[in-house]
Amino acid sequence: MDYLSFDLSEDTEGVTTLEALASTSKEQHGAVMAEVQQVLDWAWRSFPHTHGPVDEGMDWDHDLQVSVEPGGWHAVTLTLTGSQRFVEEFFARFGGPQD
């Protein structure tokens, strides 16, 4: 990944959140969205029937926000919540969280 780096947080109920934020020029926006699509394609392929609220027993859920900021910068936020199994496989595929 060249644009997305994921930060990790966990709540007291064992739900892990992975969040990535990228703010780029419009020329780089397509490359950012390609990385987002790569992550989501992997998640849908790897966990096709367990997308939904993790606190209801599903393996993963996601939220994608895209906006244009002042000065023409494109902001993309991809938030994934996941079970322990999802997060372990995510790290195996994409590497661990950024420090």
Tab-separated table of N, CA and C in Angstrom:
chain	number	residue	atom	x	y	z
A	1	MET	N	0.835	-1.169	0.000
A	1	MET	CA	0.000	0.000	0.000
A	1	MET	C	0.890	1.246	0.000
A	2	ASP	N	0.585	2.162	-0.906
A	2	ASP	CA	1.342	3.406	-0.980
A	2	ASP	C	0.642	4.568	-0.291
A	3	TYR	N	-0.672	4.501	-0.183
A	3	TYR	CA	-1.434	5.627	0.362
A	3	TYR	C	-2.142	5.295	1.672
A	4	LEU	N	-2.625	4.079	1.817
A	4	LEU	CA	-3.372	3.712	3.019
A	4	LEU	C	-2.449	3.064	4.037
A	5	SER	N	-2.479	3.580	5.239
A	5	SER	CA	-1.814	2.928	6.370
A	5	SER	C	-2.846	2.871	7.487
A	6	PHE	N	-2.993	1.716	8.074
A	6	PHE	CA	-4.071	1.471	9.017
A	6	PHE	C	-3.595	1.609	10.456
A	7	ASP	N	-4.386	2.322	11.244
A	7	ASP	CA	-4.182	2.419	12.680
A	7	ASP	C	-5.154	1.473	13.352
A	8	LEU	N	-4.711	0.878	14.435
A	8	LEU	CA	-5.470	-0.148	15.138
A	8	LEU	C	-5.947	0.373	16.481
A	9	SER	N	-7.201	0.068	16.812
A	9	SER	CA	-7.718	0.317	18.155
A	9	SER	C	-8.654	-0.825	18.510
A	10	GLU	N	-8.771	-1.088	19.812
A	10	GLU	CA	-9.648	-2.151	20.291
A	10	GLU	C	-10.523	-1.606	21.398
A	11	ASP	N	-11.761	-2.094	21.459
A	11	ASP	CA	-12.629	-1.705	22.559
A	11	ASP	C	-12.654	-2.799	23.620
A	12	THR	N	-13.364	-2.563	24.679
A	12	THR	CA	-13.379	-3.510	25.799
A	12	THR	C	-14.148	-4.783	25.497
A	13	GLU	N	-14.900	-4.806	24.393
A	13	GLU	CA	-15.684	-5.981	24.034
A	13	GLU	C	-14.998	-6.838	22.971
A	14	GLY	N	-13.739	-6.525	22.653
A	14	GLY	CA	-12.990	-7.330	21.712
A	14	GLY	C	-13.193	-6.978	20.258
A	15	VAL	N	-13.840	-5.853	19.990
A	15	VAL	CA	-14.012	-5.416	18.603
A	15	VAL	C	-12.815	-4.546	18.226
A	16	THR	N	-12.171	-4.908	17.128
A	16	THR	CA	-11.002	-4.183	16.658
A	16	THR	C	-11.399	-3.277	15.507
A	17	THR	N	-10.873	-2.060	15.532
A	17	THR	CA	-11.114	-1.101	14.459
A	17	THR	C	-9.798	-0.812	13.761
A	18	LEU	N	-9.828	-0.879	12.448
A	18	LEU	CA	-8.699	-0.509	11.596
A	18	LEU	C	-9.148	0.702	10.790
A	19	GLU	N	-8.399	1.793	10.896
A	19	GLU	CA	-8.808	3.007	10.192
A	19	GLU	C	-7.641	3.565	9.395
A	20	ALA	N	-7.933	3.919	8.153
A	20	ALA	CA	-6.933	4.530	7.286
A	20	ALA	C	-7.488	5.838	6.741
A	21	LEU	N	-6.637	6.839	6.678
A	21	LEU	CA	-6.997	8.141	6.132
A	21	LEU	C	-5.948	8.527	5.107
A	22	ALA	N	-6.403	8.952	3.945
A	22	ALA	CA	-5.498	9.466	2.920
A	22	ALA	C	-6.051	10.787	2.422
A	23	SER	N	-5.201	11.786	2.331
A	23	SER	CA	-5.580	13.078	1.781
A	23	SER	C	-4.595	13.398	0.672
A	24	THR	N	-5.102	13.447	-0.548
A	24	THR	CA	-4.230	13.587	-1.716
A	24	THR	C	-4.817	14.589	-2.703
A	25	SER	N	-4.013	14.928	-3.669
A	25	SER	CA	-4.500	15.751	-4.780
A	25	SER	C	-5.452	14.914	-5.636
A	26	LYS	N	-6.201	15.601	-6.485
A	26	LYS	CA	-7.139	14.857	-7.332
A	26	LYS	C	-6.408	13.912	-8.280
A	27	GLU	N	-5.171	14.224	-8.644
A	27	GLU	CA	-4.403	13.362	-9.535
A	27	GLU	C	-4.067	12.013	-8.878
A	28	GLN	N	-3.949	11.981	-7.581
A	28	GLN	CA	-3.614	10.757	-6.865
A	28	GLN	C	-4.851	10.029	-6.341
A	29	HIS	N	-5.994	10.663	-6.432
A	29	HIS	CA	-7.217	10.100	-5.851
A	29	HIS	C	-7.558	8.719	-6.435
A	30	GLY	N	-7.371	8.535	-7.720
A	30	GLY	CA	-7.660	7.243	-8.342
A	30	GLY	C	-6.809	6.124	-7.757
A	31	ALA	N	-5.540	6.408	-7.473
A	31	ALA	CA	-4.653	5.406	-6.892
A	31	ALA	C	-5.090	5.059	-5.466
A	32	VAL	N	-5.541	6.049	-4.720
A	32	VAL	CA	-6.042	5.795	-3.367
A	32	VAL	C	-7.271	4.895	-3.435
A	33	MET	N	-8.183	5.221	-4.320
A	33	MET	CA	-9.410	4.437	-4.433
A	33	MET	C	-9.122	3.010	-4.920
A	34	ALA	N	-8.072	2.833	-5.722
A	34	ALA	CA	-7.683	1.487	-6.140
A	34	ALA	C	-7.207	0.676	-4.933
A	35	GLU	N	-6.485	1.309	-4.006
A	35	GLU	CA	-6.067	0.611	-2.792
A	35	GLU	C	-7.274	0.265	-1.926
A	36	VAL	N	-8.224	1.188	-1.796
A	36	VAL	CA	-9.454	0.912	-1.051
A	36	VAL	C	-10.152	-0.294	-1.664
A	37	GLN	N	-10.273	-0.310	-2.977
A	37	GLN	CA	-10.950	-1.417	-3.656
A	37	GLN	C	-10.208	-2.730	-3.443
A	38	GLN	N	-8.887	-2.691	-3.433
A	38	GLN	CA	-8.091	-3.898	-3.187
A	38	GLN	C	-8.410	-4.475	-1.809
A	39	VAL	N	-8.476	-3.622	-0.792
A	39	VAL	CA	-8.788	-4.077	0.562
A	39	VAL	C	-10.200	-4.645	0.621
A	40	LEU	N	-11.169	-3.929	0.056
A	40	LEU	CA	-12.557	-4.387	0.112
A	40	LEU	C	-12.756	-5.664	-0.704
A	41	ASP	N	-12.118	-5.769	-1.859
A	41	ASP	CA	-12.211	-7.006	-2.652
A	41	ASP	C	-11.687	-8.194	-1.853
A	42	TRP	N	-10.539	-8.005	-1.180
A	42	TRP	CA	-9.995	-9.078	-0.348
A	42	TRP	C	-10.986	-9.462	0.755
A	43	ALA	N	-11.545	-8.478	1.431
A	43	ALA	CA	-12.475	-8.758	2.530
A	43	ALA	C	-13.712	-9.503	2.039
A	44	TRP	N	-14.288	-9.064	0.918
A	44	TRP	CA	-15.473	-9.746	0.374
A	44	TRP	C	-15.155	-11.165	-0.063
A	45	ARG	N	-13.965	-11.375	-0.650
A	45	ARG	CA	-13.566	-12.727	-1.064
A	45	ARG	C	-13.295	-13.626	0.136
A	46	SER	N	-12.613	-13.092	1.126
A	46	SER	CA	-12.184	-13.897	2.267
A	46	SER	C	-13.300	-14.154	3.273
A	47	PHE	N	-14.230	-13.226	3.399
A	47	PHE	CA	-15.315	-13.320	4.382
A	47	PHE	C	-16.638	-12.947	3.716
A	48	PRO	N	-17.044	-13.697	2.685
A	48	PRO	CA	-18.179	-13.276	1.861
A	48	PRO	C	-19.534	-13.290	2.562
A	49	HIS	N	-19.693	-14.101	3.576
A	49	HIS	CA	-21.016	-14.244	4.191
A	49	HIS	C	-21.072	-13.704	5.604
A	50	THR	N	-20.007	-12.997	6.035
A	50	THR	CA	-19.983	-12.525	7.411
A	50	THR	C	-19.726	-11.024	7.497
A	51	HIS	N	-20.270	-10.261	6.535
A	51	HIS	CA	-20.176	-8.803	6.552
A	51	HIS	C	-21.374	-8.263	7.324
A	52	GLY	N	-21.105	-7.421	8.292
A	52	GLY	CA	-22.160	-6.813	9.095
A	52	GLY	C	-21.620	-6.463	10.461
A	53	PRO	N	-22.485	-6.031	11.359
A	53	PRO	CA	-22.029	-5.587	12.678
A	53	PRO	C	-21.270	-6.688	13.437
A	54	VAL	N	-20.049	-6.372	13.817
A	54	VAL	CA	-19.208	-7.330	14.521
A	54	VAL	C	-19.794	-7.656	15.889
A	55	ASP	N	-20.412	-6.665	16.531
A	55	ASP	CA	-20.996	-6.919	17.851
A	55	ASP	C	-22.249	-7.791	17.772
A	56	GLU	N	-22.676	-8.127	16.554
A	56	GLU	CA	-23.792	-9.060	16.354
A	56	GLU	C	-23.308	-10.407	15.809
A	57	GLY	N	-21.978	-10.640	15.908
A	57	GLY	CA	-21.424	-11.932	15.529
A	57	GLY	C	-20.856	-12.024	14.127
A	58	MET	N	-20.863	-10.945	13.383
A	58	MET	CA	-20.290	-10.975	12.039
A	58	MET	C	-18.776	-10.781	12.138
A	59	ASP	N	-18.047	-11.103	11.062
A	59	ASP	CA	-16.588	-10.996	11.082
A	59	ASP	C	-16.063	-9.605	10.744
A	60	TRP	N	-16.805	-8.861	9.923
A	60	TRP	CA	-16.277	-7.561	9.520
A	60	TRP	C	-17.382	-6.639	9.043
A	61	ASP	N	-17.087	-5.360	9.146
A	61	ASP	CA	-17.967	-4.322	8.623
A	61	ASP	C	-17.064	-3.185	8.161
A	62	HIS	N	-17.609	-2.284	7.381
A	62	HIS	CA	-16.779	-1.183	6.897
A	62	HIS	C	-17.596	0.084	6.709
A	63	ASP	N	-16.880	1.192	6.686
A	63	ASP	CA	-17.448	2.495	6.375
A	63	ASP	C	-16.428	3.220	5.510
A	64	LEU	N	-16.880	3.790	4.427
A	64	LEU	CA	-16.014	4.525	3.512
A	64	LEU	C	-16.555	5.936	3.363
A	65	GLN	N	-15.714	6.906	3.654
A	65	GLN	CA	-16.074	8.318	3.511
A	65	GLN	C	-15.110	8.966	2.521
A	66	VAL	N	-15.662	9.687	1.562
A	66	VAL	CA	-14.846	10.396	0.572
A	66	VAL	C	-15.359	11.828	0.502
A	67	SER	N	-14.435	12.787	0.585
A	67	SER	CA	-14.836	14.190	0.498
A	67	SER	C	-13.743	14.997	-0.184
A	68	VAL	N	-14.128	16.151	-0.679
A	68	VAL	CA	-13.170	17.082	-1.263
A	68	VAL	C	-13.011	18.230	-0.272
A	69	GLU	N	-11.779	18.453	0.133
A	69	GLU	CA	-11.453	19.465	1.119
A	69	GLU	C	-11.080	20.772	0.425
A	70	PRO	N	-11.023	21.874	1.183
A	70	PRO	CA	-10.565	23.137	0.599
A	70	PRO	C	-9.202	22.967	-0.064
A	71	GLY	N	-9.025	23.632	-1.174
A	71	GLY	CA	-7.781	23.530	-1.914
A	71	GLY	C	-7.751	22.364	-2.886
A	72	GLY	N	-8.874	21.625	-2.987
A	72	GLY	CA	-8.965	20.539	-3.942
A	72	GLY	C	-8.421	19.201	-3.471
A	73	TRP	N	-8.018	19.102	-2.204
A	73	TRP	CA	-7.531	17.834	-1.678
A	73	TRP	C	-8.688	16.874	-1.520
A	74	HIS	N	-8.433	15.615	-1.851
A	74	HIS	CA	-9.440	14.562	-1.727
A	74	HIS	C	-9.123	13.725	-0.487
A	75	ALA	N	-10.061	13.677	0.442
A	75	ALA	CA	-9.877	12.926	1.684
A	75	ALA	C	-10.667	11.630	1.608
A	76	VAL	N	-10.012	10.547	1.953
A	76	VAL	CA	-10.643	9.230	1.966
A	76	VAL	C	-10.384	8.618	3.341
A	77	THR	N	-11.450	8.177	3.984
A	77	THR	CA	-11.330	7.468	5.253
A	77	THR	C	-12.003	6.113	5.091
A	78	LEU	N	-11.241	5.053	5.319
A	78	LEU	CA	-11.765	3.699	5.293
A	78	LEU	C	-11.643	3.133	6.700
A	79	THR	N	-12.784	2.779	7.271
A	79	THR	CA	-12.822	2.203	8.609
A	79	THR	C	-13.346	0.778	8.507
A	80	LEU	N	-12.582	-0.149	9.044
A	80	LEU	CA	-12.982	-1.547	9.109
A	80	LEU	C	-13.103	-1.935	10.569
A	81	THR	N	-14.164	-2.629	10.923
A	81	THR	CA	-14.238	-3.274	12.225
A	81	THR	C	-14.182	-4.766	11.968
A	82	GLY	N	-13.510	-5.475	12.866
A	82	GLY	CA	-13.342	-6.891	12.589
A	82	GLY	C	-13.201	-7.751	13.823
A	83	SER	N	-13.546	-9.009	13.623
A	83	SER	CA	-13.316	-10.035	14.636
A	83	SER	C	-11.822	-10.310	14.708
A	84	GLN	N	-11.414	-11.046	15.714
A	84	GLN	CA	-10.010	-11.407	15.842
A	84	GLN	C	-9.539	-12.162	14.606
A	85	ARG	N	-10.346	-13.076	14.117
A	85	ARG	CA	-10.003	-13.868	12.927
A	85	ARG	C	-9.809	-12.963	11.714
A	86	PHE	N	-10.710	-12.010	11.505
A	86	PHE	CA	-10.605	-11.088	10.382
A	86	PHE	C	-9.315	-10.276	10.477
A	87	VAL	N	-9.049	-9.729	11.653
A	87	VAL	CA	-7.876	-8.877	11.834
A	87	VAL	C	-6.587	-9.671	11.619
A	88	GLU	N	-6.530	-10.889	12.121
A	88	GLU	CA	-5.339	-11.718	11.916
A	88	GLU	C	-5.098	-11.970	10.435
A	89	GLU	N	-6.146	-12.292	9.699
A	89	GLU	CA	-5.984	-12.532	8.256
A	89	GLU	C	-5.677	-11.239	7.502
A	90	PHE	N	-6.250	-10.126	7.965
A	90	PHE	CA	-5.943	-8.825	7.362
A	90	PHE	C	-4.450	-8.534	7.508
A	91	PHE	N	-3.900	-8.707	8.736
A	91	PHE	CA	-2.488	-8.456	8.971
A	91	PHE	C	-1.622	-9.388	8.145
A	92	ALA	N	-2.028	-10.646	8.009
A	92	ALA	CA	-1.257	-11.595	7.207
A	92	ALA	C	-1.207	-11.150	5.745
A	93	ARG	N	-2.268	-10.563	5.269
A	93	ARG	CA	-2.343	-10.138	3.862
A	93	ARG	C	-1.693	-8.780	3.622
A	94	PHE	N	-1.969	-7.808	4.508
A	94	PHE	CA	-1.558	-6.420	4.259
A	94	PHE	C	-0.476	-5.904	5.217
A	95	GLY	N	-0.083	-6.690	6.195
A	95	GLY	CA	0.890	-6.229	7.180
A	95	GLY	C	0.192	-5.627	8.390
A	96	GLY	N	0.977	-5.416	9.429
A	96	GLY	CA	0.437	-4.913	10.697
A	96	GLY	C	0.154	-3.425	10.672
A	97	PRO	N	-0.393	-2.924	11.783
A	97	PRO	CA	-0.734	-1.497	11.861
A	97	PRO	C	0.521	-0.636	11.882
A	98	GLN	N	0.338	0.602	11.497
A	98	GLN	CA	1.453	1.550	11.499
A	98	GLN	C	1.665	2.082	12.902
A	99	ASP	N	2.908	2.321	13.266
A	99	ASP	CA	3.224	2.872	14.591
A	99	ASP	C	3.126	4.379	14.567
